[in-house]
Each structure stands twice: as C-alpha cells, then as structure tokens.
Short mmCIF file of C-alpha atoms and ligand atoms in Angstrom, two decimals:
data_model
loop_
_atom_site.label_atom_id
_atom_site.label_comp_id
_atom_site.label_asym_id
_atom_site.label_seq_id
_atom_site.Cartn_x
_atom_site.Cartn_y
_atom_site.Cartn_z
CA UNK A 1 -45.66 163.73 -65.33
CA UNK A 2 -48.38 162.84 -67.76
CA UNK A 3 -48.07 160.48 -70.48
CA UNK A 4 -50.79 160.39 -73.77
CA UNK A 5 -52.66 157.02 -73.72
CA UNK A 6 -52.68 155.88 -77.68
CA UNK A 7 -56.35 154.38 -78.76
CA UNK A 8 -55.45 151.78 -81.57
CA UNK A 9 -58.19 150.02 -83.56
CA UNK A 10 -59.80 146.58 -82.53
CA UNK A 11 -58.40 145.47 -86.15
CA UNK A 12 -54.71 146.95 -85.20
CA UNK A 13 -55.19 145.04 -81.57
CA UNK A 14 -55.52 141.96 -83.33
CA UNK A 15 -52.58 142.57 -84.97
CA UNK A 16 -50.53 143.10 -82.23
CA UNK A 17 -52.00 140.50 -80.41
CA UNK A 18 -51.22 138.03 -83.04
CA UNK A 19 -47.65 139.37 -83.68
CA UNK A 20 -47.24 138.96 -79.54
CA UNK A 21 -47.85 135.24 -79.32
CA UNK A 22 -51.12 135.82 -77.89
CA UNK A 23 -48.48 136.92 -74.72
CA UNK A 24 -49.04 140.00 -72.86
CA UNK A 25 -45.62 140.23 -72.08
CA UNK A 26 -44.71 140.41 -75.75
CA UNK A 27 -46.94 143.42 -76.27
CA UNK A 28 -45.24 146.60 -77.09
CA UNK A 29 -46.14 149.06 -74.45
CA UNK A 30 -46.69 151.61 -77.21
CA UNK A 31 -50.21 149.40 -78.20
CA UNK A 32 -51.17 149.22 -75.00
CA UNK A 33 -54.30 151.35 -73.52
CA UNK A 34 -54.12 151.24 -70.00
CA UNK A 35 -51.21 148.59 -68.60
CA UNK A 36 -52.47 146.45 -65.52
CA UNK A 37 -49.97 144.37 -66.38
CA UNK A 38 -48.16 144.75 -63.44
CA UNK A 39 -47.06 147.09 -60.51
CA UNK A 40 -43.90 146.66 -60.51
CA UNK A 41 -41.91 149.47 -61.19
CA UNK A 42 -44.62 151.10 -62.79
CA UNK A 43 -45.98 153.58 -60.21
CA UNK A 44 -45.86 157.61 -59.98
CA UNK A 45 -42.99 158.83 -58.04
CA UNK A 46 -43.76 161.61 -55.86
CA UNK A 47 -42.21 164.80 -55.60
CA UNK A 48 -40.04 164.11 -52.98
CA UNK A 49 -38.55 161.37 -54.58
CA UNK A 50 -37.67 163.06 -58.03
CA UNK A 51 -36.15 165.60 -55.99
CA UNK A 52 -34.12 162.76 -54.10
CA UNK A 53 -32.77 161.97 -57.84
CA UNK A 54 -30.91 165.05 -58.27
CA UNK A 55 -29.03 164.27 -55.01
CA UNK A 56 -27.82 161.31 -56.40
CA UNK A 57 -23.85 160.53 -55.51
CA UNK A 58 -22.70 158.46 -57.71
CA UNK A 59 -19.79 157.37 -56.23
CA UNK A 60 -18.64 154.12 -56.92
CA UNK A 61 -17.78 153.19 -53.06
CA UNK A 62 -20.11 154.63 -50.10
CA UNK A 63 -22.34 156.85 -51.81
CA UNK A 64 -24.17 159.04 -49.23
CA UNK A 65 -27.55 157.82 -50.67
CA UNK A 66 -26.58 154.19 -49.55
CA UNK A 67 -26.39 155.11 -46.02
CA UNK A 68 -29.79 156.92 -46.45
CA UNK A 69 -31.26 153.70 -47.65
CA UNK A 70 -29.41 151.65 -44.96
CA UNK A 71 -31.10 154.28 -42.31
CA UNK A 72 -34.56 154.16 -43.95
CA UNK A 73 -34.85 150.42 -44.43
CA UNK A 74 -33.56 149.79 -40.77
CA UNK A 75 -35.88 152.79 -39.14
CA UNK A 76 -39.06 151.20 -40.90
CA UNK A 77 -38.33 147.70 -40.88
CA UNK A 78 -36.06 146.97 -38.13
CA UNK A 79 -33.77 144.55 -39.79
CA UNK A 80 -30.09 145.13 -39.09
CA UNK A 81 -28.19 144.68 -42.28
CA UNK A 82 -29.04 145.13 -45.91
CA UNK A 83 -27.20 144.25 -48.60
CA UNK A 84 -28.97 146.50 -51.73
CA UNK A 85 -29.52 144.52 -54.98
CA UNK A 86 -30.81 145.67 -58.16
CA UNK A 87 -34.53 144.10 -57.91
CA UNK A 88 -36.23 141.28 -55.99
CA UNK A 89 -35.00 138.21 -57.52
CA UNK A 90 -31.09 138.78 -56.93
CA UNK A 91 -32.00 138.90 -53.62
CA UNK A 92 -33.65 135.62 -53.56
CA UNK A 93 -31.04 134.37 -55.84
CA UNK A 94 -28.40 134.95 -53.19
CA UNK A 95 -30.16 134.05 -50.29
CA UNK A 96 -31.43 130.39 -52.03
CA UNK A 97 -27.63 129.92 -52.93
CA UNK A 98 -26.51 130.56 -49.53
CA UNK A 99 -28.94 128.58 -47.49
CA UNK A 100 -30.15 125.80 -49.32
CA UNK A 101 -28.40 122.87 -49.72
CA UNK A 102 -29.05 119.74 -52.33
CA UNK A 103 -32.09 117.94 -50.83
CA UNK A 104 -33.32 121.05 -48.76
CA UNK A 105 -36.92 121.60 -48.97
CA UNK A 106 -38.31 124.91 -47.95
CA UNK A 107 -42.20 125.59 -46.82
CA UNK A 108 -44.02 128.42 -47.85
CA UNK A 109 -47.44 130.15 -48.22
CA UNK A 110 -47.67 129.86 -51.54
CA UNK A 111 -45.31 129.60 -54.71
CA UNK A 112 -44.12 132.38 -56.12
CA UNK A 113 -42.49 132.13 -60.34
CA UNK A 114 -39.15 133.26 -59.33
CA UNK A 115 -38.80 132.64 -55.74
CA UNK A 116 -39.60 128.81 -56.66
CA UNK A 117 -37.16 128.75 -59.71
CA UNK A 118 -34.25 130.28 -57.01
CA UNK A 119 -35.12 127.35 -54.40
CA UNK A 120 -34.78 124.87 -57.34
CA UNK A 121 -32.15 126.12 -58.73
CA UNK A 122 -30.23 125.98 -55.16
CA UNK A 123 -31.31 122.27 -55.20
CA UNK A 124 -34.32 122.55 -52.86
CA UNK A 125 -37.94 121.57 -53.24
CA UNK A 126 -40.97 123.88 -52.76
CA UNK A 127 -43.85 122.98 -50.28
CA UNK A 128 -46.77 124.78 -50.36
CA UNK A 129 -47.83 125.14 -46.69
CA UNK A 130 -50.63 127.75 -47.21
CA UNK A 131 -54.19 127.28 -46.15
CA UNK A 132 -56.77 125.50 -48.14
CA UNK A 133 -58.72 128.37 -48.77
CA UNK A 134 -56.58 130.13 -50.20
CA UNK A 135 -56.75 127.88 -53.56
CA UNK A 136 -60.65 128.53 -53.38
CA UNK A 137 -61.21 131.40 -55.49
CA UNK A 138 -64.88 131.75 -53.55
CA UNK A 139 -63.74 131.58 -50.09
CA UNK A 140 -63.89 134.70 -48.20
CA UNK A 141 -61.48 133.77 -45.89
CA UNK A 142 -60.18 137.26 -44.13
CA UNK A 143 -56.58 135.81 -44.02
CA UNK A 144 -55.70 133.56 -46.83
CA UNK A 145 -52.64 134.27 -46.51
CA UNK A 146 -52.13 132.24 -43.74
CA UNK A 147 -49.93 128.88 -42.71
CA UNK A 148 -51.40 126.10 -42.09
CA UNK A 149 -49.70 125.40 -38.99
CA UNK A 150 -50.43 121.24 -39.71
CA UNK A 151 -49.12 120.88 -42.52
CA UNK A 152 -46.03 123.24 -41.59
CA UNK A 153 -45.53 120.70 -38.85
CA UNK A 154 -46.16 117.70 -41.14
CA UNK A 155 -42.99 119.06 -43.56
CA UNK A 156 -40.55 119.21 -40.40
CA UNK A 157 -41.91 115.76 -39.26
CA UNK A 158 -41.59 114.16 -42.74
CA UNK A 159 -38.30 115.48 -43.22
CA UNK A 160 -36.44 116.80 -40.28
CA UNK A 161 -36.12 120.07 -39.17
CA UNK A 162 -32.27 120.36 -40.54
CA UNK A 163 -33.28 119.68 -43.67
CA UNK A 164 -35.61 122.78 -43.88
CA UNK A 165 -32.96 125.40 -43.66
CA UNK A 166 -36.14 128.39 -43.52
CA UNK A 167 -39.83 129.27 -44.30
CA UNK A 168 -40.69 131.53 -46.89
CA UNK A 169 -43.11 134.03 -45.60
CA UNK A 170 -45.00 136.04 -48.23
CA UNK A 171 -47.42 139.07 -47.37
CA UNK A 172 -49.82 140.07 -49.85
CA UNK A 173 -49.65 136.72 -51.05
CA UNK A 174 -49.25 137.47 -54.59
CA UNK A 175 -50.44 133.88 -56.79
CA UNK A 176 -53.61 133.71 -54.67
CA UNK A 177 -54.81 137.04 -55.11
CA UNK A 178 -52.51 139.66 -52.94
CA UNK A 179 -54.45 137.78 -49.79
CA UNK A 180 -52.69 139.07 -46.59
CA UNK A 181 -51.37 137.17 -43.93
CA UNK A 182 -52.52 137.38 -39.89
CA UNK A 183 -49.87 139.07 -37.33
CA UNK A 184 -51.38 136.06 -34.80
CA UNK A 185 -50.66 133.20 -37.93
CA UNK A 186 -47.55 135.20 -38.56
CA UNK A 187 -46.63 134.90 -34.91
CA UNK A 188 -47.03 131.01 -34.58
CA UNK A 189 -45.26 130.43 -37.42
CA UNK A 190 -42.26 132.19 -36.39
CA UNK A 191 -42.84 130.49 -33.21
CA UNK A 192 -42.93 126.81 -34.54
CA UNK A 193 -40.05 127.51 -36.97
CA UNK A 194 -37.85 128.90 -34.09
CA UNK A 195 -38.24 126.16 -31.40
CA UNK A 196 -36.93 123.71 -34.48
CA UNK A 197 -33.99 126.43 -35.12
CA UNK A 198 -36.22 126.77 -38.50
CA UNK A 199 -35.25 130.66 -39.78
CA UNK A 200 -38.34 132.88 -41.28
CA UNK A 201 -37.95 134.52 -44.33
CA UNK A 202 -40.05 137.32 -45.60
CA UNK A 203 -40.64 137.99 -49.06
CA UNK A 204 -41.73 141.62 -47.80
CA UNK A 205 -42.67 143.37 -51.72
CA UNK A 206 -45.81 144.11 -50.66
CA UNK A 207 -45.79 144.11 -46.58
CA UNK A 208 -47.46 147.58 -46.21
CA UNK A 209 -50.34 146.51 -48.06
CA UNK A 210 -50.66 143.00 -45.94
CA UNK A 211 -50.23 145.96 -43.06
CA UNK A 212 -53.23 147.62 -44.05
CA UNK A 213 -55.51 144.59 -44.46
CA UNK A 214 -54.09 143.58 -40.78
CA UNK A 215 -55.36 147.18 -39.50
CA UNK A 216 -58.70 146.67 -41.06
CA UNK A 217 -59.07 143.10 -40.58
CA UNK A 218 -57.82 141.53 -37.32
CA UNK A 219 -59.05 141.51 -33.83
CA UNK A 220 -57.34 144.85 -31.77
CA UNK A 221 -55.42 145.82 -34.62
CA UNK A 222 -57.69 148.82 -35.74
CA UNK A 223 -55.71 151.45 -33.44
CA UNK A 224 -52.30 150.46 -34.39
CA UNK A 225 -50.63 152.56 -37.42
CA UNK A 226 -49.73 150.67 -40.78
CA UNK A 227 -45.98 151.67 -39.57
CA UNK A 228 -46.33 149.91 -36.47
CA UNK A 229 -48.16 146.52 -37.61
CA UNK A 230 -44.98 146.49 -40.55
CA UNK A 231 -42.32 146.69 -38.06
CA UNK A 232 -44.40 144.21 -35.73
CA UNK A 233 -44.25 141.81 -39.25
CA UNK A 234 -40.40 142.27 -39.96
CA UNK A 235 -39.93 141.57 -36.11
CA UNK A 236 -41.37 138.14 -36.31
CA UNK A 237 -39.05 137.30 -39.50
CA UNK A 238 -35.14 136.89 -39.78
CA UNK A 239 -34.46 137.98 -42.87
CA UNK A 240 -36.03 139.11 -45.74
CA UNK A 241 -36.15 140.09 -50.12
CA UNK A 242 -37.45 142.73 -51.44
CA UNK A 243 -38.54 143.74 -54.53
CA UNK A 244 -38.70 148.00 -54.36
CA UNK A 245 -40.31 147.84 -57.64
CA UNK A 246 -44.02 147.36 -55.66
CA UNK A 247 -44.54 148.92 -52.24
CA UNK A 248 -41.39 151.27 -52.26
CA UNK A 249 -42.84 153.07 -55.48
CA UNK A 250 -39.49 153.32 -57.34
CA UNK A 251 -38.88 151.92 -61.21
CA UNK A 252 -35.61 149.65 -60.10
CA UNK A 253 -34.51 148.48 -56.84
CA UNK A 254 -34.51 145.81 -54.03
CA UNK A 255 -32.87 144.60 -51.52
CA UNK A 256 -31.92 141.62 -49.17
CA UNK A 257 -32.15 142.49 -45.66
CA UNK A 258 -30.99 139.79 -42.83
CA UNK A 259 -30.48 139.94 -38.52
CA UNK A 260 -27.22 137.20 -38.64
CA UNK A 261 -24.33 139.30 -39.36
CA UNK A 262 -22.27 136.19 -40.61
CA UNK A 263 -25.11 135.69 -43.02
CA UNK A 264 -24.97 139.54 -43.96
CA UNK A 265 -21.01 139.15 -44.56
CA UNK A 266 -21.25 135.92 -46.85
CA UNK A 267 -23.82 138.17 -48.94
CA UNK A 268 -21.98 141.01 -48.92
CA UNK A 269 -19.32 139.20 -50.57
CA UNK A 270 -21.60 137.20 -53.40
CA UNK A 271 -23.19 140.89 -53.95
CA UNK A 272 -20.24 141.50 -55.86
CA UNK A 273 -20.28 139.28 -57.92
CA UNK A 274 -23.56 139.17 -59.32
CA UNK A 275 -24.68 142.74 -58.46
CA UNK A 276 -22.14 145.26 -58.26
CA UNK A 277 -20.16 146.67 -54.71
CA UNK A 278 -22.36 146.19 -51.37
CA UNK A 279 -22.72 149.82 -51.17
CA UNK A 280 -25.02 150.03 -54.52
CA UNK A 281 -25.93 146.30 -55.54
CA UNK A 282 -26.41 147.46 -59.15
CA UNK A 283 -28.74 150.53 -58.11
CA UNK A 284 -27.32 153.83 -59.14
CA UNK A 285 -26.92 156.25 -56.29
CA UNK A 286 -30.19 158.70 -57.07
CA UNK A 287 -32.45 155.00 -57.45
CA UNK A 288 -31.53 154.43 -53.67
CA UNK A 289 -32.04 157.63 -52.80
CA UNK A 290 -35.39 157.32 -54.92
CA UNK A 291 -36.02 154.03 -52.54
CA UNK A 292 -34.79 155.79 -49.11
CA UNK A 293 -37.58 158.22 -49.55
CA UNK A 294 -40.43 155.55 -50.55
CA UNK A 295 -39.75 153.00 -47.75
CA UNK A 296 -41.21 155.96 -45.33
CA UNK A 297 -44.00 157.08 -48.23
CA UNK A 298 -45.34 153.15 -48.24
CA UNK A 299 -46.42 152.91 -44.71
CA UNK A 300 -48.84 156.30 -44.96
CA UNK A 301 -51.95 155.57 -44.21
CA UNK A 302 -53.63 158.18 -46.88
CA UNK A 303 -51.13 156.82 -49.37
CA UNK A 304 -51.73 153.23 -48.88
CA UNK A 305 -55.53 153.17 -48.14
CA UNK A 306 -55.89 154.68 -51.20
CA UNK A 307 -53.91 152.43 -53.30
CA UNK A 308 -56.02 149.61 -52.00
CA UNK A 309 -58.97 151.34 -52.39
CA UNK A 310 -58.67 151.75 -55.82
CA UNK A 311 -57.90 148.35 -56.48
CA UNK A 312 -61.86 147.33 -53.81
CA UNK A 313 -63.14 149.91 -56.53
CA UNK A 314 -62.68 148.11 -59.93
CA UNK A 315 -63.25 144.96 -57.76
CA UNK A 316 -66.57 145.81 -56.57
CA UNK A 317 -67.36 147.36 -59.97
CA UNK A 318 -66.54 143.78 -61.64
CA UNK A 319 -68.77 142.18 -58.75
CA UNK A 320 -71.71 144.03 -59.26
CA UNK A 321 -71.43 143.51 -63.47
CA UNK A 322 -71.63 139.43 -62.54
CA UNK A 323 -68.02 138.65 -63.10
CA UNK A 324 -66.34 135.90 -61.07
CA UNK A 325 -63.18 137.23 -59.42
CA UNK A 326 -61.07 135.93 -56.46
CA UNK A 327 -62.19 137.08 -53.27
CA UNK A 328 -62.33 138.74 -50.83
CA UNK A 329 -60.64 141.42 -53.25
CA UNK A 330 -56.60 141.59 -52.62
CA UNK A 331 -54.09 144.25 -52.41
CA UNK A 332 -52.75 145.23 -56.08
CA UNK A 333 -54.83 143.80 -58.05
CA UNK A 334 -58.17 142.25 -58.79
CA UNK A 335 -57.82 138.35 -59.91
CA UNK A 336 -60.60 136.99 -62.80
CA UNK A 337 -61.50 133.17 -62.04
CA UNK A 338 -60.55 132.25 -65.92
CA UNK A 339 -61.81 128.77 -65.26
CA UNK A 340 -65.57 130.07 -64.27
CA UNK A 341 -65.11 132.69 -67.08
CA UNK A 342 -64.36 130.50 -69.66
CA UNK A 343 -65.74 127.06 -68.19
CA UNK A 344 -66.00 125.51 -71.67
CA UNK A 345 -61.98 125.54 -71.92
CA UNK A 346 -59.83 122.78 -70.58
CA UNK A 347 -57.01 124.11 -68.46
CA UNK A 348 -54.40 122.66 -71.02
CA UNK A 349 -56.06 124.99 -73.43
CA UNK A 350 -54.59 127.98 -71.17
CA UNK A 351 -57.97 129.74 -70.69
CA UNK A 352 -56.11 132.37 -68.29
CA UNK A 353 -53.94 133.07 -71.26
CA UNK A 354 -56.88 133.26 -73.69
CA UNK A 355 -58.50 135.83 -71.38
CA UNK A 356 -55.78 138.11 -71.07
CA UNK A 357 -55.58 138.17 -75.08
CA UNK A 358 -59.41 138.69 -75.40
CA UNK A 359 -59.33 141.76 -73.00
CA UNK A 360 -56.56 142.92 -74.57
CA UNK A 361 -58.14 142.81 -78.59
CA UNK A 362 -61.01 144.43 -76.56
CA UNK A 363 -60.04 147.56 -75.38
CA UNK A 364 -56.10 147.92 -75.72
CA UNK A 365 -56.12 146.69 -71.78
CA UNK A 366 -53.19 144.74 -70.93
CA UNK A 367 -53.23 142.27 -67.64
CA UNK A 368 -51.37 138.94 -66.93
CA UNK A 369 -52.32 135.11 -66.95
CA UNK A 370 -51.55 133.56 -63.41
CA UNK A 371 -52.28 130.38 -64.00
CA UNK A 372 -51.18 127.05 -65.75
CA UNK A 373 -48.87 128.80 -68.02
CA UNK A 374 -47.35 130.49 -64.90
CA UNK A 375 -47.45 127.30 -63.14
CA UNK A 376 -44.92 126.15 -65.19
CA UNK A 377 -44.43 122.12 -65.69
CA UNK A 378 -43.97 119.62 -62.59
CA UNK A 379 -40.07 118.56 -62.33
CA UNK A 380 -41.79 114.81 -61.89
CA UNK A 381 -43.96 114.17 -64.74
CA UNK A 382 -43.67 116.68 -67.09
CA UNK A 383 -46.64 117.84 -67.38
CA UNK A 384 -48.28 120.93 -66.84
CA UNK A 385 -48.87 121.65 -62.91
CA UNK A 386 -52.73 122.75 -63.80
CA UNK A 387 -52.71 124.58 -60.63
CA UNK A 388 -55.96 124.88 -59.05
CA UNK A 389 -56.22 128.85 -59.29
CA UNK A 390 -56.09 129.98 -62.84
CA UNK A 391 -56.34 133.44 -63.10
CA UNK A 392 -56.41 136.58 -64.87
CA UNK A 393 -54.19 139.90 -63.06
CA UNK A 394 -55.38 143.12 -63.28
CA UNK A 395 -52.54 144.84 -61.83
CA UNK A 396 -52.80 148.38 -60.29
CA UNK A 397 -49.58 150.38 -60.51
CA UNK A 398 -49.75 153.48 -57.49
CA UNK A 399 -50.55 156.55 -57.98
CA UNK A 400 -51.03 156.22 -61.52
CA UNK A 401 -54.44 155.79 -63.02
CA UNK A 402 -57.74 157.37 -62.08
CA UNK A 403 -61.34 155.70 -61.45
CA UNK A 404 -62.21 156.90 -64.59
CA UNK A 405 -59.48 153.87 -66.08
CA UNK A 406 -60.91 151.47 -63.63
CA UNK A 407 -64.51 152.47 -65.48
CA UNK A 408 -62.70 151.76 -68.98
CA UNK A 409 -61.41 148.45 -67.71
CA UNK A 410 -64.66 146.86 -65.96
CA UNK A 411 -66.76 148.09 -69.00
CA UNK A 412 -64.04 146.13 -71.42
CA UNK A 413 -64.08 143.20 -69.21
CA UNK A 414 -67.75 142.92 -68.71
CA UNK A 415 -67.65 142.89 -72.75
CA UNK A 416 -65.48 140.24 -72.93
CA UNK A 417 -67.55 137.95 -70.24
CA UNK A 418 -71.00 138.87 -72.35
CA UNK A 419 -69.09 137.74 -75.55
CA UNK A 420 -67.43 134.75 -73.62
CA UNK A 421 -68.70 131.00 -75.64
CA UNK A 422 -66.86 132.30 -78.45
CA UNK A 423 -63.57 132.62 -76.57
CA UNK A 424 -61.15 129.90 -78.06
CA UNK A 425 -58.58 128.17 -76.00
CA UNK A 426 -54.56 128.59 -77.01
CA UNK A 427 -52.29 125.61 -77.88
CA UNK A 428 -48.54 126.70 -76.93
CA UNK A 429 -45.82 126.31 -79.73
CA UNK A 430 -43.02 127.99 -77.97
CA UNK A 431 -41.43 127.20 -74.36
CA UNK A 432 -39.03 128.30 -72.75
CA UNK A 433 -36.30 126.53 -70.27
CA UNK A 434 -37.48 129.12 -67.49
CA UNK A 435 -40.37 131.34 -66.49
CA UNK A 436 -42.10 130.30 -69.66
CA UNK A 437 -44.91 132.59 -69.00
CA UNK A 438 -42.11 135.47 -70.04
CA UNK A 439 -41.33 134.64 -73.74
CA UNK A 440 -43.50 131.58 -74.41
CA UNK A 441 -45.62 132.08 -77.73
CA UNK A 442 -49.64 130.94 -78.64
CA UNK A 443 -51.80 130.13 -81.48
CA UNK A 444 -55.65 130.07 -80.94
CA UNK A 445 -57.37 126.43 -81.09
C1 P70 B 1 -45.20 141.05 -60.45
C2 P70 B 1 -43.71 141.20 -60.23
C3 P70 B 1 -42.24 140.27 -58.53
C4 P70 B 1 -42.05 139.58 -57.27
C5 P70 B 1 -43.14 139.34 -56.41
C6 P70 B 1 -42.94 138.63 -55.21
C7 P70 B 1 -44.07 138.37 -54.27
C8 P70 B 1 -40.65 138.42 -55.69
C9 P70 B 1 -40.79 139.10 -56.90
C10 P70 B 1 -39.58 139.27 -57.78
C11 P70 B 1 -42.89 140.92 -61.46
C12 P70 B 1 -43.06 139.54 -61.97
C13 P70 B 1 -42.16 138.55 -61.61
C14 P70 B 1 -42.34 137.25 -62.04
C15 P70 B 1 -43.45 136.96 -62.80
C16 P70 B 1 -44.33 137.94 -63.21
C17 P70 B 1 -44.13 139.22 -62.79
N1 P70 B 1 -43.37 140.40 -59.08
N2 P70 B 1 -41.71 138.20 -54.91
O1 P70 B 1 -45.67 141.56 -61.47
O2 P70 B 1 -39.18 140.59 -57.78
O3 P70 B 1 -39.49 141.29 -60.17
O4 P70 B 1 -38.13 142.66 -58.56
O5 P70 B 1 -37.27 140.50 -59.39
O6 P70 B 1 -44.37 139.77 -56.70
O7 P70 B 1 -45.91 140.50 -59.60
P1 P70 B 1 -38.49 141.30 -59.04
#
C-alpha cells in the first residue's frame, strides 16, 4: 500500500508548528513529510499478515486467532501464559498493580515514560541500575544496555531483597539510544536476582533487534540464529510486556506474558476489567491474528538485518555530515545529542524540544524530543529531572521508507546543524499531570 507524501511550504510549516505548541506530537500527520516520529505501530504489514486479517473470528469468547497468538508467542518466546492486552502499557499497568506494593522499589536498565509512571503509580520507586556509559552519548560501549551488577547489588543491600518485588529488563534500551543488552550481563542478572528470589521482567518491544546486535556483537554468538539468541533472552526472564506495536510489525497490540500460573490467573482476571475478556484483551480477532503472524516475521534474519541497517545508514550518513549523535548507532532509531547541537541552550530551555521543531519547519520531518521534557519533573523537588541524555529521535518505522527518505532527512538535519546559533530555546506554558511530553505546549524564548 502506498501513501502520497504532501510537500507543504516552509511558511505553512511554521504555521503548523506554531499552532502545535512547538510539540511534535501535536502535529497533524497530514503536515507531516516523512514521520520518524515513532515506530510504533507505524510499520508495513506484509502480505501474510493482511491476509491473516480476513481470517479474523471475531468471536467474543475463544476466537481461533487467540489460540494462534497463544501458539506463536509461546513457540518463539517460550513463556507459558499470555494474557493479550491492547498495547504495551496495559500490560505494565497490570503487572505494576499486581506486584508492587507501597514502598517497593524496582531496578532497571534504564527508565522508560510509561513503564516509570506504572511503577509510581503502583507506589514503587524507580532505580536506574544501568551502566554508566550508557548516559555518555560518546561512549562506544558495545553493550550499553547492560546492568551494572554493583549497583544492582547495592539496591538489594540498601533495601532488602523483599522489598524489590522484580527487575525490569529492557532490550533495545529505548531512552539511551535502542543500546542492546549482553546474553552474558543478561545471564548474571537473572542470576543475582534469582538467588535473592528477585523475579526478572522483560520489557521485550524490541528483543529481536537487541537479538541481532547480540549475533553481531558478542563473543560466540555469530553462529546462533536471531530466533535462537530471543528464546535464549526470554529464558533468562520470568515474565514479560510487550508492546506489538514495534518488533511484531502490527498497528495495535501487546501483550503480558508470565511463567507463574497463579500470577497468570490474578491477570487474567484484572484483564477484564481494564482490557476486555482474556481471550482478546481489547485486540479484535484479525489484530491477533495480524500479531500471530509477525512474532515469527520479527526474528528473520533478512527482515531484521535490514531494519537495522537502515537505521546504521542514516546514522552513518549523519556521522560523516559532522553531526553529534548517540553512539554506537541503536536499533530503531538514530538519537541527535541536542545538548552538543545546540550547546548555547540551557537544558531548562528544552533544546531537545527546540530541535525537533527546527527539523520539523525545515523539511516537514517529524521526530521526538527524549530528553528533559520526557524526563518529566522529580517527585522530590519539583523540578525538572535534566536528565543527562537529551536527545532528539529519529524513529524508523519497518518496512516503510526507502534510503532515498533517509537522504531527505540527513540533508534537512545537516541544514538545521549549519543554521544552528540561531536556534532559540522554548519556555513551556502548558503541563500536563502525566507524560507531559504528550500534550504539553511551547513558545520560543
Ligand atoms: C515509542 C513507543 C512504547 C514503549 C516502549 C518500551 C520500551 C513500553 C512502551 C509502551 C510509544 C511511546 C510511548 C511513550 C512515550 C513516547 C512514545 N514506545 N516499553 O515511540 O508501549 O506504547 O504500546 O503502550 O518503547 O518508543 P505502548
């Protein structure tokens, strides 16, 4: 299916940008050139799926395409249950209600917006348990994805292992870049959380990428198959959320997926509450059948060396026009450094924001600020967080968009960078309870 791509003027893009808040979010898709705002839910189905659509049963109880999914997810992954919701964050909604407890705090490698707001809202605290490196936008670091097993150990000591009720496990990392995690870091981890009955949980939306960079990456992993090395990841995890929207290459869909049956019951029964019956978890019958078919398309080598190969092409094209980007370059997207972009702009003055609006008034290109703005405010002080990676997304859906985009978007952001002391900073005059960076509105300084 092809779509026409609308070329507005820079004059109209101002406009728009204006009218938006100076939010990318707030854009209308319609004025949008090419959209890196995200992948999620934004790639190309494939023929086999759209054919899966038409054998959609839309029964309310047991639809056939349920037990498809169930089969899929369980053949690739390995988990034993799965409890379908309809995208990534009613997963971790249910799971943070049912295993956190007032006072809990859980460890991960790295925040993530809503998987943070989900612990909090459950009344636990957030540690971030990653690596150093991987706040260095410069550090080539193969893995920074990884745990720092130290400072894992330092949470459990400082609070006591039954106060951490799990570890939240991210591949791809997603705020630092899509930077993959190690199977050997991956396999302490699970180790250290298991001898303090500590359970793993892996936010597994983008798992076959972090499988790919594994293959290329790590010590004896070359000859394994990007199948294999994701089942070897789910093995070393207990449960896990999914958003389908990224690797599974389907518009709407996720799904919680857990080993502990008991577990599996108690979310079985808050599934229908929030979501719909356990056999659909507010996914219409064709979506899972959609999803069935793209858990085994993700782990294809051609498929998914490709998809990451197109996002090492407009990252090498932005590294050889000057422009500081987080490295080494990620999974789904390549990450501008916003603070060595625009170094004249004090982080309160949102230069991550500022950048995504510039590009955007540019060339119709639409990305996403991942940085103060998405950092949100600290619980404590009130402030903002001013988190030491603040960064511009430019998000690759699959299947999608040619090289000849990628040459449309370096040339627009290389335009931007020549044009860059002008840039003005943003001063925020609406805010949001939650996820600010959704709906929250800019002027320019
Ligand atoms: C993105 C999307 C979603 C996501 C994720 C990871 C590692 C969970 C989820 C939630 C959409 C998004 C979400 C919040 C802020 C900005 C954008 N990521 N874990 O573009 O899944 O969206 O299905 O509820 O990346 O990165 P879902």
């Amino acid at each position: 299916m092809v779509e026409p791509l609308r070329m507005m003027t820079q004059a109209e893009r101002e406009k728009a940008a204006e009218e938006a808040g100076y939010n990318t979010f707030l854009l209308r898709s319609e004025d949008v050139y090419i959209d890196l705002l995200t992948d999620s839910g934004t790639s190309a189905m494939s023929d086999r799926q759209w054919a899966g659509l038409m054998l959609g049963d839309e029964a309310y109880a047991g639809s056939r395409n349920f037990y498809h999914l169930e089969a899929s997810m369980r053949e690739v992954y390995g988990y034993k249950e799965l409890i379908p919701t309809h995208q990534g964050r009613a997963a971790e909604h249910m799971l943070s209600q049912l295993l956190i407890k007032d006072g809990d705090v859980i460890p991960g490698n790295m925040y993530f917006t809503t998987t943070r707001l989900h612990q909090e809202l459950a009344g636990g605290t957030f540690v971030d348990v990653i690596i150093d490196e991987a706040h260095d936008p410069e550090s080539l670091h193969p893995f920074k994805g990884n745990v720092d097993l130290a400072k894992f150990q330092a949470v459990i000591d400082e609070y006591g292992a039954d106060r951490v009720p799990y570890v939240c496990i991210a591949t791809a990392v997603n705020m630092c870049g899509g930077q993959p995690i190690s199977l050997e870091n991956l396999r302490a981890v699970s180790e250290l959380a298991h001898q303090h009955g500590i359970l793993v949980v892996h936010d597994m939306t983008r798992c076959a990428e972090n499988a790919l960079l594994i293959k290329e990456r790590e010590d004896g992993c070359a000859e394994k198959t990007v199948r294999d090395i994701t089942r070897e990841i789910c093995d070393l995890t207990d449960a896990a959320t999914m958003s389908s929207k990224k690797d599974h290459l389907v518009n709407i869909g996720g799904f919680l997926a857990v080993n502990d049956p008991e577990l599996a019951d108690k979310a079985r029964n808050m599934v229908v509450v929030y979501e719909g019956l356990h056999t659909y978890g507010g996914m219409a019958g064709r979506d899972m059948e959609a999803l069935a078919i793209g858990i085994q398309e993700c782990v294809e080598f051609d498929h998914i060396k490709s998809r990451v190969g197109q996002v090492e092409y407009l990252g090498e094209k932005l590294q050889e026009g000057g422009i500081p980007i987080v490295q080494p370059i990620g999974t789904h997207g390549v990450f501008l450094d916003a603070k060595k972009f625009l170094p004249h702009l004090d982080q309160d003055q949102f230069p991550a924001q500022a950048l995504a609006a510039e590009i955007y008034v540019d060339s119709g290109v639409r990305s996403m600020e991942r940085g103060n703005v998405s950092a949100g405010r600290d619980p404590k002080t009130g402030g903002n967080r001013r988190p030491p990676l603040e960064l511009v997304r430019l998000t690759i859906p699959r299947r999608v968009y040619t090289q000849a985009h990628m040459d449309v978007v370096a040339e627009s952001v290389k335009a931007v960078y020549d044009a860059r002391a002008a840039a003005r900073g943003l001063r925020m005059v609406y805010e949001p309870k939650y996820l600010r960076f959704f709906q929250a509105r800019f002027e320019p300084l």
